[in-house]
mmCIF file of C-alpha atoms and ligand atoms in Angstrom:
data_model
loop_
_atom_site.group_PDB
_atom_site.id
_atom_site.type_symbol
_atom_site.label_atom_id
_atom_site.label_comp_id
_atom_site.label_asym_id
_atom_site.label_seq_id
_atom_site.Cartn_x
_atom_site.Cartn_y
_atom_site.Cartn_z
ATOM 1 C CA MET A 1 -64.836 201.565 -31.405
ATOM 2 C CA GLU A 2 -68.461 202.255 -29.175
ATOM 3 C CA VAL A 3 -70.913 200.609 -29.561
ATOM 4 C CA ILE A 4 -72.733 202.361 -31.518
ATOM 5 C CA THR A 5 -71.006 202.696 -34.269
ATOM 6 C CA TRP A 6 -71.641 198.257 -33.942
ATOM 7 C CA ALA A 7 -75.284 199.245 -33.359
ATOM 8 C CA ARG A 8 -74.724 201.383 -37.244
ATOM 9 C CA ILE A 9 -72.662 198.258 -38.553
ATOM 10 C CA ILE A 10 -75.464 196.168 -37.346
ATOM 11 C CA HIS A 11 -78.465 198.391 -38.482
ATOM 12 C CA VAL A 12 -77.094 199.061 -42.653
ATOM 13 C CA LEU A 13 -76.093 195.500 -43.010
ATOM 14 C CA ALA A 14 -79.650 194.533 -41.638
ATOM 15 C CA VAL A 15 -81.204 196.857 -44.116
ATOM 16 C CA VAL A 16 -79.128 196.134 -47.319
ATOM 17 C CA ILE A 17 -79.671 192.155 -46.888
ATOM 18 C CA TRP A 18 -83.264 193.040 -46.089
ATOM 19 C CA ILE A 19 -84.306 195.784 -49.174
ATOM 20 C CA GLY A 20 -81.292 194.088 -51.271
ATOM 21 C CA GLY A 21 -83.414 190.831 -50.947
ATOM 22 C CA VAL A 22 -87.088 192.682 -51.974
ATOM 23 C CA ALA A 23 -84.769 194.313 -54.796
ATOM 24 C CA MET A 24 -83.743 191.135 -55.914
ATOM 25 C CA VAL A 25 -87.188 189.393 -55.798
ATOM 26 C CA THR A 26 -88.770 192.495 -57.552
ATOM 27 C CA MET A 27 -86.109 193.518 -60.720
ATOM 28 C CA VAL A 28 -85.236 189.342 -60.698
ATOM 29 C CA ILE A 29 -87.806 186.916 -59.923
ATOM 30 C CA ILE A 30 -91.055 187.905 -60.252
ATOM 31 C CA PRO A 31 -90.302 189.313 -63.752
ATOM 32 C CA ALA A 32 -88.523 185.433 -64.441
ATOM 33 C CA VAL A 33 -91.393 183.477 -62.507
ATOM 34 C CA LYS A 34 -94.180 185.283 -64.566
ATOM 35 C CA LYS A 35 -92.627 183.595 -67.890
ATOM 36 C CA LEU A 36 -92.786 180.500 -66.276
ATOM 37 C CA ASN A 37 -94.879 178.848 -68.823
ATOM 38 C CA SER A 38 -97.757 176.498 -65.826
ATOM 39 C CA LYS A 39 -99.288 177.757 -62.801
ATOM 40 C CA GLU A 40 -97.730 175.011 -60.870
ATOM 41 C CA ASP A 41 -94.776 175.760 -61.421
ATOM 42 C CA LYS A 42 -95.196 179.873 -61.267
ATOM 43 C CA ILE A 43 -96.191 179.124 -57.103
ATOM 44 C CA ASP A 44 -94.004 176.217 -56.718
ATOM 45 C CA THR A 45 -90.667 178.466 -57.174
ATOM 46 C CA PHE A 46 -92.005 181.768 -56.412
ATOM 47 C CA GLU A 47 -92.821 179.849 -52.810
ATOM 48 C CA ARG A 48 -90.442 178.324 -52.288
ATOM 49 C CA ILE A 49 -88.228 181.274 -53.452
ATOM 50 C CA GLU A 50 -90.300 183.585 -51.109
ATOM 51 C CA GLY A 51 -90.193 181.316 -48.239
ATOM 52 C CA LYS A 52 -86.679 181.556 -48.000
ATOM 53 C CA PHE A 53 -86.322 184.833 -48.504
ATOM 54 C CA ALA A 54 -88.762 185.366 -46.102
ATOM 55 C CA ASN A 55 -86.721 183.264 -42.766
ATOM 56 C CA ILE A 56 -84.004 186.236 -43.643
ATOM 57 C CA ALA A 57 -85.900 188.727 -44.366
ATOM 58 C CA LYS A 58 -87.409 187.845 -40.919
ATOM 59 C CA VAL A 59 -84.420 188.180 -39.267
ATOM 60 C CA ALA A 60 -83.019 191.693 -40.829
ATOM 61 C CA THR A 61 -86.320 193.118 -39.626
ATOM 62 C CA ILE A 62 -85.553 192.209 -36.048
ATOM 63 C CA LEU A 63 -81.353 193.316 -35.916
ATOM 64 C CA THR A 64 -82.912 196.759 -38.107
ATOM 65 C CA ALA A 65 -85.725 197.802 -34.943
ATOM 66 C CA LEU A 66 -82.510 196.238 -31.867
ATOM 67 C CA SER A 67 -79.903 198.276 -33.676
ATOM 68 C CA GLY A 68 -82.462 201.207 -34.958
ATOM 69 C CA PHE A 69 -83.865 201.687 -31.461
ATOM 70 C CA TYR A 70 -80.403 201.272 -29.973
ATOM 71 C CA ILE A 71 -79.297 204.139 -31.920
ATOM 72 C CA LEU A 72 -82.509 206.164 -30.768
ATOM 73 C CA HIS A 73 -81.716 205.414 -27.137
ATOM 74 C CA GLU A 74 -77.967 206.454 -26.843
ATOM 75 C CA MET A 75 -78.685 209.772 -29.018
ATOM 76 C CA ASN A 76 -81.376 210.550 -26.918
ATOM 77 C CA ALA A 77 -83.154 210.832 -29.942
ATOM 78 C CA TRP A 78 -86.306 210.107 -29.305
ATOM 79 C CA ASN A 79 -87.945 213.927 -28.657
ATOM 80 C CA ARG A 80 -87.431 213.114 -33.440
ATOM 81 C CA TYR A 81 -90.709 211.853 -33.619
ATOM 82 C CA LEU A 82 -92.282 214.634 -32.475
ATOM 83 C CA ASP A 83 -89.812 217.418 -34.769
ATOM 84 C CA PRO A 84 -91.553 216.766 -38.656
ATOM 85 C CA ARG A 85 -88.172 218.140 -39.944
ATOM 86 C CA PHE A 86 -87.037 213.967 -39.171
ATOM 87 C CA TRP A 87 -89.569 212.870 -40.891
ATOM 88 C CA TRP A 88 -87.175 210.196 -41.914
ATOM 89 C CA ILE A 89 -87.088 208.698 -38.123
ATOM 90 C CA HIS A 90 -91.226 208.395 -38.782
ATOM 91 C CA ALA A 91 -90.558 206.865 -42.929
ATOM 92 C CA MET A 92 -88.393 204.071 -41.223
ATOM 93 C CA THR A 93 -90.349 203.752 -38.279
ATOM 94 C CA ILE A 94 -93.797 203.247 -40.521
ATOM 95 C CA ILE A 95 -91.744 200.858 -43.625
ATOM 96 C CA TRP A 96 -90.591 198.440 -40.290
ATOM 97 C CA LEU A 97 -94.043 198.405 -39.549
ATOM 98 C CA ILE A 98 -95.505 197.270 -42.441
ATOM 99 C CA PHE A 99 -92.726 195.514 -43.114
ATOM 100 C CA THR A 100 -92.975 193.651 -39.879
ATOM 101 C CA VAL A 101 -97.029 192.658 -40.193
ATOM 102 C CA ILE A 102 -96.742 191.703 -43.228
ATOM 103 C CA LEU A 103 -93.873 189.365 -42.710
ATOM 104 C CA PHE A 104 -95.034 187.909 -39.371
ATOM 105 C CA ILE A 105 -98.866 188.176 -39.411
ATOM 106 C CA LEU A 106 -100.215 188.552 -43.029
ATOM 107 C CA GLU A 107 -98.479 186.637 -44.671
ATOM 108 C CA PRO A 108 -98.690 183.616 -42.579
ATOM 109 C CA LEU A 109 -102.153 183.620 -41.357
ATOM 110 C CA LEU A 110 -103.733 185.225 -44.435
ATOM 111 C CA LEU A 111 -101.758 186.032 -48.056
ATOM 112 C CA HIS A 112 -100.375 182.444 -48.122
ATOM 113 C CA ARG A 113 -103.325 181.339 -48.441
ATOM 114 C CA LEU A 114 -104.772 183.621 -50.729
ATOM 115 C CA PHE A 115 -101.969 183.859 -52.708
ATOM 116 C CA ARG A 116 -102.268 180.526 -53.922
ATOM 117 C CA LYS A 117 -105.852 180.423 -54.144
ATOM 118 C CA TYR A 118 -105.823 183.713 -56.639
ATOM 119 C CA THR A 119 -103.164 182.713 -58.836
ATOM 120 C CA GLN A 120 -104.591 178.887 -58.692
ATOM 121 C CA ARG A 121 -107.159 180.901 -60.067
ATOM 122 C CA ASN A 122 -105.897 183.462 -62.654
ATOM 123 C CA PRO A 123 -102.312 183.701 -62.501
ATOM 124 C CA GLU A 124 -100.971 186.616 -64.556
ATOM 125 C CA LYS A 125 -103.342 188.649 -62.631
ATOM 126 C CA THR A 126 -102.686 188.097 -59.934
ATOM 127 C CA PHE A 127 -98.260 187.842 -60.277
ATOM 128 C CA ARG A 128 -99.759 191.910 -61.924
ATOM 129 C CA ILE A 129 -101.081 192.959 -58.653
ATOM 130 C CA MET A 130 -98.137 191.131 -55.863
ATOM 131 C CA HIS A 131 -95.979 192.630 -58.417
ATOM 132 C CA ARG A 132 -96.977 195.463 -58.019
ATOM 133 C CA ALA A 133 -97.164 196.015 -53.966
ATOM 134 C CA HIS A 134 -93.154 195.314 -54.083
ATOM 135 C CA TRP A 135 -93.458 197.734 -56.323
ATOM 136 C CA VAL A 136 -95.127 199.822 -53.811
ATOM 137 C CA LEU A 137 -93.056 199.141 -51.276
ATOM 138 C CA LEU A 138 -89.057 198.859 -52.776
ATOM 139 C CA ILE A 139 -89.948 202.745 -53.583
ATOM 140 C CA LEU A 140 -90.940 203.599 -50.327
ATOM 141 C CA SER A 141 -87.604 201.972 -48.713
ATOM 142 C CA PHE A 142 -85.038 203.010 -51.751
ATOM 143 C CA ILE A 143 -87.400 206.977 -50.616
ATOM 144 C CA THR A 144 -86.394 206.453 -46.910
ATOM 145 C CA ILE A 145 -82.284 205.151 -47.701
ATOM 146 C CA ILE A 146 -82.482 208.901 -49.120
ATOM 147 C CA GLY A 147 -83.723 210.016 -46.269
ATOM 148 C CA ALA A 148 -82.221 208.253 -43.548
ATOM 149 C CA THR A 149 -79.102 208.967 -44.604
ATOM 150 C CA ALA A 150 -78.908 212.400 -45.873
ATOM 151 C CA GLY A 151 -80.774 213.116 -42.959
ATOM 152 C CA SER A 152 -78.233 211.242 -40.582
ATOM 153 C CA HIS A 153 -75.399 213.298 -41.711
ATOM 154 C CA GLY A 154 -76.513 216.367 -41.272
ATOM 155 C CA LEU A 155 -79.152 217.129 -44.996
ATOM 156 C CA TYR A 156 -82.503 217.062 -43.865
ATOM 157 C CA PHE A 157 -84.613 218.154 -47.081
ATOM 158 C CA PHE A 158 -87.197 220.314 -45.207
HETATM 159 C C1 LIG B 1 -87.897 200.790 -35.741
HETATM 160 C C2 LIG B 1 -87.167 200.825 -37.087
HETATM 161 C C3 LIG B 1 -85.459 201.791 -36.929
HETATM 162 C C4 LIG B 1 -85.866 202.873 -36.176
HETATM 163 C C5 LIG B 1 -85.932 202.560 -35.045
HETATM 164 C C6 LIG B 1 -84.018 203.559 -36.880
HETATM 165 C C7 LIG B 1 -82.889 204.188 -36.609
HETATM 166 C C8 LIG B 1 -82.227 204.769 -36.823
HETATM 167 C C9 LIG B 1 -81.530 205.381 -36.088
HETATM 168 C C10 LIG B 1 -81.360 206.062 -34.602
HETATM 169 C C11 LIG B 1 -80.377 206.547 -37.270
HETATM 170 C C12 LIG B 1 -79.354 207.095 -36.844
HETATM 171 C C13 LIG B 1 -79.717 208.379 -37.438
HETATM 172 C C14 LIG B 1 -78.632 209.452 -36.953
HETATM 173 O O1 LIG B 1 -77.174 208.882 -37.155
HETATM 174 O O2 LIG B 1 -78.959 210.505 -36.546
HETATM 175 C C15 LIG B 1 -80.523 205.054 -38.479
HETATM 176 C C16 LIG B 1 -80.176 205.043 -39.472
HETATM 177 C C17 LIG B 1 -80.233 204.567 -40.649
HETATM 178 N N1 LIG B 1 -81.399 204.146 -40.912
HETATM 179 FE FE1 LIG B 1 -83.039 203.298 -39.285
HETATM 180 N N2 LIG B 1 -83.960 202.749 -37.829
HETATM 181 C C18 LIG B 1 -84.919 201.885 -38.602
HETATM 182 C C19 LIG B 1 -85.323 201.271 -39.514
HETATM 183 C C20 LIG B 1 -84.767 201.817 -40.566
HETATM 184 C C21 LIG B 1 -84.768 201.224 -42.242
HETATM 185 C C22 LIG B 1 -86.525 200.461 -42.431
HETATM 186 C C23 LIG B 1 -84.374 201.299 -43.002
HETATM 187 C C24 LIG B 1 -83.528 201.124 -44.984
HETATM 188 C C25 LIG B 1 -85.394 200.659 -44.836
HETATM 189 C C26 LIG B 1 -83.090 202.311 -42.325
HETATM 190 C C27 LIG B 1 -81.907 202.544 -42.791
HETATM 191 C C28 LIG B 1 -81.229 203.560 -42.130
HETATM 192 C C29 LIG B 1 -79.800 204.684 -42.678
HETATM 193 C C30 LIG B 1 -79.531 204.182 -44.280
HETATM 194 C C31 LIG B 1 -79.492 204.689 -42.172
HETATM 195 C C32 LIG B 1 -78.033 205.707 -41.969
HETATM 196 C C33 LIG B 1 -76.965 205.248 -41.812
HETATM 197 C C34 LIG B 1 -76.335 206.522 -42.210
HETATM 198 O O3 LIG B 1 -75.678 206.895 -42.906
HETATM 199 O O4 LIG B 1 -75.347 206.685 -40.725
HETATM 200 N N3 LIG B 1 -83.359 203.002 -41.224
HETATM 201 N N4 LIG B 1 -81.608 204.791 -37.806
#
């Protein structure tokens, strides 16, 4: 089996673990945590679960990018960045960039502190905003997955 096929397997597996985890947090964990009674329980439970997933997501984002750029290089397909028909290549890169900035920069430097501060002040509002942000990223990721799977198999939509 060729190396590029292994890269595709790693790419899809990493995306499944990463975006699947985001789906689990958005559709199951945040709604469950919202229902907990005390602020302290909400903060502790959410931080413990999301903190553990953040480490898994970091590894998955690195593997996704390494395999993705390797496939692009092997296919000699960098010029796809210049063709709007390949909007899904741009979408994959942008989604990866957004999550990378959140996971490696914003979360440790800023979001962690803001989350604690605003959950103490107004837990309902903080969780509502955070839940919405998770849905936005999840829906953009779903659109990207649809575009990338179709596009990789010759269906470009535009
Ligand atoms: C730096 C970021 C990324 C790069 C450079 C990249 C690159 C690639 C390349 C070159 C392909 C193969 C295209 C083809 O065969 O014509 C691919 C496939 C794919 N990528 Fe990405 N990707 C990245 C991130 C992502 C992300 C964030 C997602 C999901 C949200 C994603 C989901 C997929 C899917 C579902 C496929 C289709 C696999 C298949 O059906 O064969 N990728 N990617």
